[in-house]
Every structure is written in C-alpha cells, then in structure tokens.
Amino acid sequence: MSRFLADNPFVWVTIIDPGPGEQFLGLHDEAENVDFIPVFLEKDDALKCYHFMARAPGHKYEVQAMRYLELCRSAAANGFLVFLLDGDGRVIEKQAPADK
C-alpha cells in the first residue's frame, strides 16, 4: 500500500455519470504512454484539480470518496494505473496494480 495512505484507506476520485453504470475518470499520460486514474488525499485537492481535467460534454462528473484498495483492484482489472496527485496536479506517487 502507498506510504501516503497507510493511515487513510480512502482517496478522492472523480466519477463519471454517478449511479448505475458509473465510471472513474481516467486520463492518459503521453510521456509514459499509460492510462491512469487520478486520486487525491483531500477532497479540496480533488475539487481544485477537477477544473483542469479533460471532461466530455453531456456527462455529469462528481468527486467522491472511495476505498483505495477497491479502486486499485478496479483500475488493474481495466488496465489503468493509479496516480496520487497533489492540489496542483503534480504526481506524488504512481501506483501500479502489483504495488498494492
């Protein structure tokens, strides 16, 4: 588990179209050519960066708390990494599915 999450098993993540059929907001890192789900330790940081993330018109987006390990399992099953970001959108830590 991430050293940043040892005492806090929850992260903040952006959900697309909350409810049945909801999905996590995933992004693509061009430099490393990987898909990832951005997560945050604090809700305020997630909301601060929310406005800078690519969003498709016609969809509802919502920041929600989620258990970190559940998110990692879902990300791995769908070919995504998990990137822990700070309030300025900088990567604090990259979590590959095998690292959890």
mmCIF file of N, CA and C in Angstrom:
data_model
loop_
_atom_site.group_PDB
_atom_site.id
_atom_site.type_symbol
_atom_site.label_atom_id
_atom_site.label_comp_id
_atom_site.label_asym_id
_atom_site.label_seq_id
_atom_site.Cartn_x
_atom_site.Cartn_y
_atom_site.Cartn_z
ATOM 1 N N MET A 1 0.848 -1.185 0.000
ATOM 2 C CA MET A 1 0.000 0.000 0.000
ATOM 3 C C MET A 1 0.886 1.238 0.000
ATOM 4 N N SER A 2 0.372 2.285 -0.581
ATOM 5 C CA SER A 2 1.078 3.560 -0.638
ATOM 6 C C SER A 2 1.460 4.051 0.751
ATOM 7 N N ARG A 3 2.653 4.586 0.872
ATOM 8 C CA ARG A 3 3.085 5.125 2.171
ATOM 9 C C ARG A 3 2.232 6.312 2.573
ATOM 10 N N PHE A 4 1.633 7.003 1.607
ATOM 11 C CA PHE A 4 0.777 8.148 1.900
ATOM 12 C C PHE A 4 -0.599 7.721 2.404
ATOM 13 N N LEU A 5 -0.967 6.469 2.156
ATOM 14 C CA LEU A 5 -2.303 6.001 2.506
ATOM 15 C C LEU A 5 -2.319 5.011 3.656
ATOM 16 N N ALA A 6 -1.204 4.817 4.304
ATOM 17 C CA ALA A 6 -1.118 3.825 5.371
ATOM 18 C C ALA A 6 -2.161 4.050 6.465
ATOM 19 N N ASP A 7 -2.414 5.294 6.827
ATOM 20 C CA ASP A 7 -3.385 5.596 7.883
ATOM 21 C C ASP A 7 -4.732 6.071 7.353
ATOM 22 N N ASN A 8 -4.869 6.181 6.045
ATOM 23 C CA ASN A 8 -6.094 6.689 5.455
ATOM 24 C C ASN A 8 -6.447 5.831 4.242
ATOM 25 N N PRO A 9 -7.296 4.829 4.414
ATOM 26 C CA PRO A 9 -7.589 3.927 3.296
ATOM 27 C C PRO A 9 -8.543 4.509 2.247
ATOM 28 N N PHE A 10 -8.916 5.785 2.373
ATOM 29 C CA PHE A 10 -9.811 6.410 1.408
ATOM 30 C C PHE A 10 -9.076 7.442 0.577
ATOM 31 N N VAL A 11 -9.481 7.574 -0.685
ATOM 32 C CA VAL A 11 -8.981 8.613 -1.574
ATOM 33 C C VAL A 11 -10.188 9.291 -2.217
ATOM 34 N N TRP A 12 -9.929 10.418 -2.840
ATOM 35 C CA TRP A 12 -10.965 11.153 -3.561
ATOM 36 C C TRP A 12 -10.728 10.969 -5.052
ATOM 37 N N VAL A 13 -11.779 10.600 -5.764
ATOM 38 C CA VAL A 13 -11.689 10.278 -7.183
ATOM 39 C C VAL A 13 -12.886 10.907 -7.900
ATOM 40 N N THR A 14 -12.728 11.212 -9.184
ATOM 41 C CA THR A 14 -13.822 11.779 -9.976
ATOM 42 C C THR A 14 -14.583 10.654 -10.657
ATOM 43 N N ILE A 15 -15.888 10.690 -10.481
ATOM 44 C CA ILE A 15 -16.791 9.690 -11.054
ATOM 45 C C ILE A 15 -17.527 10.322 -12.237
ATOM 46 N N ILE A 16 -17.653 9.555 -13.326
ATOM 47 C CA ILE A 16 -18.413 9.997 -14.497
ATOM 48 C C ILE A 16 -19.797 9.373 -14.424
ATOM 49 N N ASP A 17 -20.827 10.197 -14.562
ATOM 50 C CA ASP A 17 -22.222 9.762 -14.540
ATOM 51 C C ASP A 17 -22.536 8.888 -13.325
ATOM 52 N N PRO A 18 -22.458 9.476 -12.116
ATOM 53 C CA PRO A 18 -22.719 8.721 -10.887
ATOM 54 C C PRO A 18 -24.039 7.953 -10.936
ATOM 55 N N GLY A 19 -24.031 6.766 -10.371
ATOM 56 C CA GLY A 19 -25.213 5.908 -10.349
ATOM 57 C C GLY A 19 -24.932 4.631 -11.127
ATOM 58 N N PRO A 20 -25.982 3.958 -11.567
ATOM 59 C CA PRO A 20 -25.776 2.725 -12.343
ATOM 60 C C PRO A 20 -24.940 3.011 -13.594
ATOM 61 N N GLY A 21 -23.932 2.216 -13.815
ATOM 62 C CA GLY A 21 -23.082 2.388 -14.994
ATOM 63 C C GLY A 21 -21.997 3.439 -14.836
ATOM 64 N N GLU A 22 -21.810 3.944 -13.614
ATOM 65 C CA GLU A 22 -20.794 4.973 -13.397
ATOM 66 C C GLU A 22 -19.398 4.438 -13.703
ATOM 67 N N GLN A 23 -18.485 5.382 -14.009
ATOM 68 C CA GLN A 23 -17.102 5.040 -14.314
ATOM 69 C C GLN A 23 -16.182 6.022 -13.607
ATOM 70 N N PHE A 24 -14.927 5.633 -13.457
ATOM 71 C CA PHE A 24 -13.922 6.550 -12.924
ATOM 72 C C PHE A 24 -13.397 7.408 -14.070
ATOM 73 N N LEU A 25 -13.049 8.631 -13.764
ATOM 74 C CA LEU A 25 -12.398 9.471 -14.752
ATOM 75 C C LEU A 25 -10.975 8.962 -14.933
ATOM 76 N N GLY A 26 -10.648 8.547 -16.134
ATOM 77 C CA GLY A 26 -9.308 8.082 -16.454
ATOM 78 C C GLY A 26 -8.637 9.057 -17.396
ATOM 79 N N LEU A 27 -7.328 9.188 -17.273
ATOM 80 C CA LEU A 27 -6.551 10.075 -18.126
ATOM 81 C C LEU A 27 -5.408 9.294 -18.761
ATOM 82 N N HIS A 28 -4.750 9.924 -19.720
ATOM 83 C CA HIS A 28 -3.628 9.279 -20.407
ATOM 84 C C HIS A 28 -2.376 10.122 -20.223
ATOM 85 N N ASP A 29 -1.304 9.491 -19.784
ATOM 86 C CA ASP A 29 -0.003 10.150 -19.645
ATOM 87 C C ASP A 29 0.753 9.933 -20.951
ATOM 88 N N GLU A 30 0.852 11.003 -21.753
ATOM 89 C CA GLU A 30 1.509 10.915 -23.063
ATOM 90 C C GLU A 30 2.981 10.539 -22.930
ATOM 91 N N ALA A 31 3.673 11.107 -21.937
ATOM 92 C CA ALA A 31 5.108 10.882 -21.779
ATOM 93 C C ALA A 31 5.432 9.405 -21.531
ATOM 94 N N GLU A 32 4.596 8.749 -20.719
ATOM 95 C CA GLU A 32 4.846 7.342 -20.385
ATOM 96 C C GLU A 32 3.936 6.387 -21.150
ATOM 97 N N ASN A 33 2.994 6.952 -21.915
ATOM 98 C CA ASN A 33 2.042 6.169 -22.695
ATOM 99 C C ASN A 33 1.288 5.155 -21.827
ATOM 100 N N VAL A 34 0.738 5.652 -20.703
ATOM 101 C CA VAL A 34 -0.053 4.809 -19.803
ATOM 102 C C VAL A 34 -1.363 5.512 -19.460
ATOM 103 N N ASP A 35 -2.371 4.716 -19.206
ATOM 104 C CA ASP A 35 -3.657 5.232 -18.737
ATOM 105 C C ASP A 35 -3.660 5.170 -17.218
ATOM 106 N N PHE A 36 -4.249 6.195 -16.591
ATOM 107 C CA PHE A 36 -4.261 6.227 -15.133
ATOM 108 C C PHE A 36 -5.524 6.890 -14.608
ATOM 109 N N ILE A 37 -5.807 6.586 -13.353
ATOM 110 C CA ILE A 37 -6.914 7.227 -12.633
ATOM 111 C C ILE A 37 -6.283 8.163 -11.617
ATOM 112 N N PRO A 38 -6.579 9.464 -11.707
ATOM 113 C CA PRO A 38 -6.022 10.405 -10.730
ATOM 114 C C PRO A 38 -6.803 10.348 -9.420
ATOM 115 N N VAL A 39 -6.083 10.276 -8.302
ATOM 116 C CA VAL A 39 -6.707 10.261 -6.981
ATOM 117 C C VAL A 39 -6.020 11.295 -6.096
ATOM 118 N N PHE A 40 -6.723 11.674 -5.037
ATOM 119 C CA PHE A 40 -6.255 12.727 -4.140
ATOM 120 C C PHE A 40 -6.488 12.308 -2.697
ATOM 121 N N LEU A 41 -5.645 12.808 -1.805
ATOM 122 C CA LEU A 41 -5.806 12.524 -0.381
ATOM 123 C C LEU A 41 -6.879 13.393 0.252
ATOM 124 N N GLU A 42 -7.070 14.594 -0.279
ATOM 125 C CA GLU A 42 -8.021 15.555 0.287
ATOM 126 C C GLU A 42 -9.075 15.941 -0.749
ATOM 127 N N LYS A 43 -10.301 16.083 -0.311
ATOM 128 C CA LYS A 43 -11.385 16.476 -1.209
ATOM 129 C C LYS A 43 -11.107 17.835 -1.832
ATOM 130 N N ASP A 44 -10.581 18.768 -1.044
ATOM 131 C CA ASP A 44 -10.281 20.103 -1.581
ATOM 132 C C ASP A 44 -9.283 20.036 -2.726
ATOM 133 N N ASP A 45 -8.300 19.154 -2.638
ATOM 134 C CA ASP A 45 -7.325 19.000 -3.721
ATOM 135 C C ASP A 45 -7.994 18.442 -4.975
ATOM 136 N N ALA A 46 -8.880 17.481 -4.793
ATOM 137 C CA ALA A 46 -9.600 16.898 -5.930
ATOM 138 C C ALA A 46 -10.466 17.948 -6.613
ATOM 139 N N LEU A 47 -11.153 18.761 -5.816
ATOM 140 C CA LEU A 47 -12.007 19.802 -6.381
ATOM 141 C C LEU A 47 -11.187 20.881 -7.075
ATOM 142 N N LYS A 48 -10.043 21.181 -6.530
ATOM 143 C CA LYS A 48 -9.160 22.188 -7.122
ATOM 144 C C LYS A 48 -8.686 21.740 -8.510
ATOM 145 N N CYS A 49 -8.335 20.479 -8.646
ATOM 146 C CA CYS A 49 -7.828 19.962 -9.920
ATOM 147 C C CYS A 49 -8.931 19.548 -10.886
ATOM 148 N N TYR A 50 -10.114 19.358 -10.387
ATOM 149 C CA TYR A 50 -11.269 18.941 -11.190
ATOM 150 C C TYR A 50 -11.434 19.815 -12.431
ATOM 151 N N HIS A 51 -11.222 21.095 -12.282
ATOM 152 C CA HIS A 51 -11.448 22.042 -13.371
ATOM 153 C C HIS A 51 -10.389 21.953 -14.462
ATOM 154 N N PHE A 52 -9.260 21.291 -14.190
ATOM 155 C CA PHE A 52 -8.191 21.174 -15.169
ATOM 156 C C PHE A 52 -8.201 19.844 -15.911
ATOM 157 N N MET A 53 -9.071 18.930 -15.500
ATOM 158 C CA MET A 53 -9.115 17.609 -16.116
ATOM 159 C C MET A 53 -10.060 17.611 -17.312
ATOM 160 N N ALA A 54 -9.665 16.874 -18.342
ATOM 161 C CA ALA A 54 -10.489 16.774 -19.551
ATOM 162 C C ALA A 54 -11.812 16.095 -19.223
ATOM 163 N N ARG A 55 -12.886 16.747 -19.629
ATOM 164 C CA ARG A 55 -14.224 16.191 -19.413
ATOM 165 C C ARG A 55 -15.015 16.304 -20.708
ATOM 166 N N ALA A 56 -15.814 15.291 -20.992
ATOM 167 C CA ALA A 56 -16.634 15.276 -22.202
ATOM 168 C C ALA A 56 -17.972 15.948 -21.934
ATOM 169 N N PRO A 57 -18.437 16.765 -22.864
ATOM 170 C CA PRO A 57 -19.745 17.407 -22.695
ATOM 171 C C PRO A 57 -20.862 16.361 -22.610
ATOM 172 N N GLY A 58 -21.914 16.693 -21.886
ATOM 173 C CA GLY A 58 -23.071 15.813 -21.790
ATOM 174 C C GLY A 58 -22.989 14.774 -20.687
ATOM 175 N N HIS A 59 -21.937 14.819 -19.895
ATOM 176 C CA HIS A 59 -21.793 13.878 -18.792
ATOM 177 C C HIS A 59 -21.751 14.633 -17.472
ATOM 178 N N LYS A 60 -22.183 13.966 -16.419
ATOM 179 C CA LYS A 60 -22.115 14.538 -15.080
ATOM 180 C C LYS A 60 -20.851 13.998 -14.406
ATOM 181 N N TYR A 61 -20.133 14.881 -13.717
ATOM 182 C CA TYR A 61 -18.915 14.493 -13.016
ATOM 183 C C TYR A 61 -19.059 14.861 -11.550
ATOM 184 N N GLU A 62 -18.584 13.969 -10.686
ATOM 185 C CA GLU A 62 -18.721 14.197 -9.254
ATOM 186 C C GLU A 62 -17.504 13.631 -8.525
ATOM 187 N N VAL A 63 -16.982 14.385 -7.574
ATOM 188 C CA VAL A 63 -15.857 13.918 -6.757
ATOM 189 C C VAL A 63 -16.426 13.134 -5.579
ATOM 190 N N GLN A 64 -15.936 11.908 -5.397
ATOM 191 C CA GLN A 64 -16.422 11.035 -4.331
ATOM 192 C C GLN A 64 -15.257 10.377 -3.608
ATOM 193 N N ALA A 65 -15.487 10.021 -2.356
ATOM 194 C CA ALA A 65 -14.508 9.244 -1.592
ATOM 195 C C ALA A 65 -14.679 7.771 -1.940
ATOM 196 N N MET A 66 -13.554 7.061 -1.952
ATOM 197 C CA MET A 66 -13.598 5.633 -2.270
ATOM 198 C C MET A 66 -12.463 4.928 -1.550
ATOM 199 N N ARG A 67 -12.699 3.684 -1.210
ATOM 200 C CA ARG A 67 -11.632 2.885 -0.599
ATOM 201 C C ARG A 67 -10.520 2.675 -1.628
ATOM 202 N N TYR A 68 -9.315 2.963 -1.202
ATOM 203 C CA TYR A 68 -8.157 2.913 -2.085
ATOM 204 C C TYR A 68 -7.953 1.528 -2.699
ATOM 205 N N LEU A 69 -8.039 0.472 -1.902
ATOM 206 C CA LEU A 69 -7.782 -0.872 -2.432
ATOM 207 C C LEU A 69 -8.844 -1.315 -3.431
ATOM 208 N N GLU A 70 -10.092 -0.910 -3.226
ATOM 209 C CA GLU A 70 -11.145 -1.213 -4.202
ATOM 210 C C GLU A 70 -10.845 -0.531 -5.529
ATOM 211 N N LEU A 71 -10.419 0.715 -5.438
ATOM 212 C CA LEU A 71 -10.073 1.460 -6.642
ATOM 213 C C LEU A 71 -8.912 0.792 -7.373
ATOM 214 N N CYS A 72 -7.881 0.380 -6.642
ATOM 215 C CA CYS A 72 -6.727 -0.292 -7.254
ATOM 216 C C CYS A 72 -7.144 -1.572 -7.961
ATOM 217 N N ARG A 73 -8.023 -2.347 -7.351
ATOM 218 C CA ARG A 73 -8.494 -3.593 -7.976
ATOM 219 C C ARG A 73 -9.233 -3.301 -9.278
ATOM 220 N N SER A 74 -10.119 -2.318 -9.244
ATOM 221 C CA SER A 74 -10.882 -1.957 -10.437
ATOM 222 C C SER A 74 -9.964 -1.390 -11.522
ATOM 223 N N ALA A 75 -9.014 -0.561 -11.123
ATOM 224 C CA ALA A 75 -8.067 0.017 -12.085
ATOM 225 C C ALA A 75 -7.267 -1.089 -12.768
ATOM 226 N N ALA A 76 -6.750 -2.025 -11.981
ATOM 227 C CA ALA A 76 -5.945 -3.119 -12.532
ATOM 228 C C ALA A 76 -6.767 -3.973 -13.498
ATOM 229 N N ALA A 77 -8.017 -4.245 -13.142
ATOM 230 C CA ALA A 77 -8.874 -5.067 -13.986
ATOM 231 C C ALA A 77 -9.168 -4.406 -15.329
ATOM 232 N N ASN A 78 -9.017 -3.082 -15.375
ATOM 233 C CA ASN A 78 -9.322 -2.344 -16.600
ATOM 234 C C ASN A 78 -8.085 -1.734 -17.263
ATOM 235 N N GLY A 79 -6.901 -2.157 -16.817
ATOM 236 C CA GLY A 79 -5.672 -1.729 -17.461
ATOM 237 C C GLY A 79 -5.184 -0.328 -17.107
ATOM 238 N N PHE A 80 -5.594 0.190 -15.948
ATOM 239 C CA PHE A 80 -5.193 1.525 -15.516
ATOM 240 C C PHE A 80 -4.225 1.455 -14.341
ATOM 241 N N LEU A 81 -3.367 2.452 -14.246
ATOM 242 C CA LEU A 81 -2.556 2.679 -13.061
ATOM 243 C C LEU A 81 -3.311 3.669 -12.191
ATOM 244 N N VAL A 82 -2.832 3.898 -10.974
ATOM 245 C CA VAL A 82 -3.414 4.894 -10.084
ATOM 246 C C VAL A 82 -2.317 5.896 -9.747
ATOM 247 N N PHE A 83 -2.578 7.173 -10.045
ATOM 248 C CA PHE A 83 -1.620 8.235 -9.741
ATOM 249 C C PHE A 83 -2.177 9.081 -8.615
ATOM 250 N N LEU A 84 -1.433 9.199 -7.550
ATOM 251 C CA LEU A 84 -1.794 10.067 -6.434
ATOM 252 C C LEU A 84 -1.270 11.462 -6.763
ATOM 253 N N LEU A 85 -2.162 12.448 -6.797
ATOM 254 C CA LEU A 85 -1.809 13.811 -7.159
ATOM 255 C C LEU A 85 -1.985 14.755 -5.977
ATOM 256 N N ASP A 86 -1.271 15.875 -6.026
ATOM 257 C CA ASP A 86 -1.463 16.913 -5.011
ATOM 258 C C ASP A 86 -2.458 17.957 -5.549
ATOM 259 N N GLY A 87 -2.707 18.988 -4.793
ATOM 260 C CA GLY A 87 -3.686 20.002 -5.158
ATOM 261 C C GLY A 87 -3.313 20.842 -6.363
ATOM 262 N N ASP A 88 -2.053 20.744 -6.805
ATOM 263 C CA ASP A 88 -1.612 21.457 -8.003
ATOM 264 C C ASP A 88 -1.534 20.535 -9.212
ATOM 265 N N GLY A 89 -1.966 19.288 -9.041
ATOM 266 C CA GLY A 89 -1.968 18.332 -10.134
ATOM 267 C C GLY A 89 -0.648 17.634 -10.367
ATOM 268 N N ARG A 90 0.297 17.825 -9.461
ATOM 269 C CA ARG A 90 1.595 17.146 -9.581
ATOM 270 C C ARG A 90 1.488 15.728 -9.035
ATOM 271 N N VAL A 91 2.182 14.810 -9.682
ATOM 272 C CA VAL A 91 2.165 13.407 -9.261
ATOM 273 C C VAL A 91 3.030 13.247 -8.016
ATOM 274 N N ILE A 92 2.415 12.730 -6.968
ATOM 275 C CA ILE A 92 3.126 12.424 -5.723
ATOM 276 C C ILE A 92 3.655 10.997 -5.788
ATOM 277 N N GLU A 93 2.818 10.119 -6.327
ATOM 278 C CA GLU A 93 3.176 8.698 -6.353
ATOM 279 C C GLU A 93 2.407 8.012 -7.467
ATOM 280 N N LYS A 94 3.058 7.059 -8.116
ATOM 281 C CA LYS A 94 2.427 6.243 -9.150
ATOM 282 C C LYS A 94 2.287 4.843 -8.589
ATOM 283 N N GLN A 95 1.091 4.325 -8.667
ATOM 284 C CA GLN A 95 0.806 3.017 -8.078
ATOM 285 C C GLN A 95 0.424 2.038 -9.184
ATOM 286 N N ALA A 96 1.300 1.109 -9.463
ATOM 287 C CA ALA A 96 0.972 0.040 -10.398
ATOM 288 C C ALA A 96 0.151 -0.997 -9.649
ATOM 289 N N PRO A 97 -0.722 -1.726 -10.324
ATOM 290 C CA PRO A 97 -1.564 -2.720 -9.640
ATOM 291 C C PRO A 97 -0.781 -3.700 -8.778
ATOM 292 N N ALA A 98 0.404 -4.104 -9.185
ATOM 293 C CA ALA A 98 1.189 -5.072 -8.422
ATOM 294 C C ALA A 98 1.788 -4.452 -7.158
ATOM 295 N N ASP A 99 1.816 -3.098 -7.075
ATOM 296 C CA ASP A 99 2.411 -2.410 -5.927
ATOM 297 C C ASP A 99 1.508 -2.360 -4.710
ATOM 298 N N LYS A 100 0.238 -2.639 -4.866
ATOM 299 C CA LYS A 100 -0.694 -2.503 -3.751
ATOM 300 C C LYS A 100 -0.460 -3.596 -2.763
#
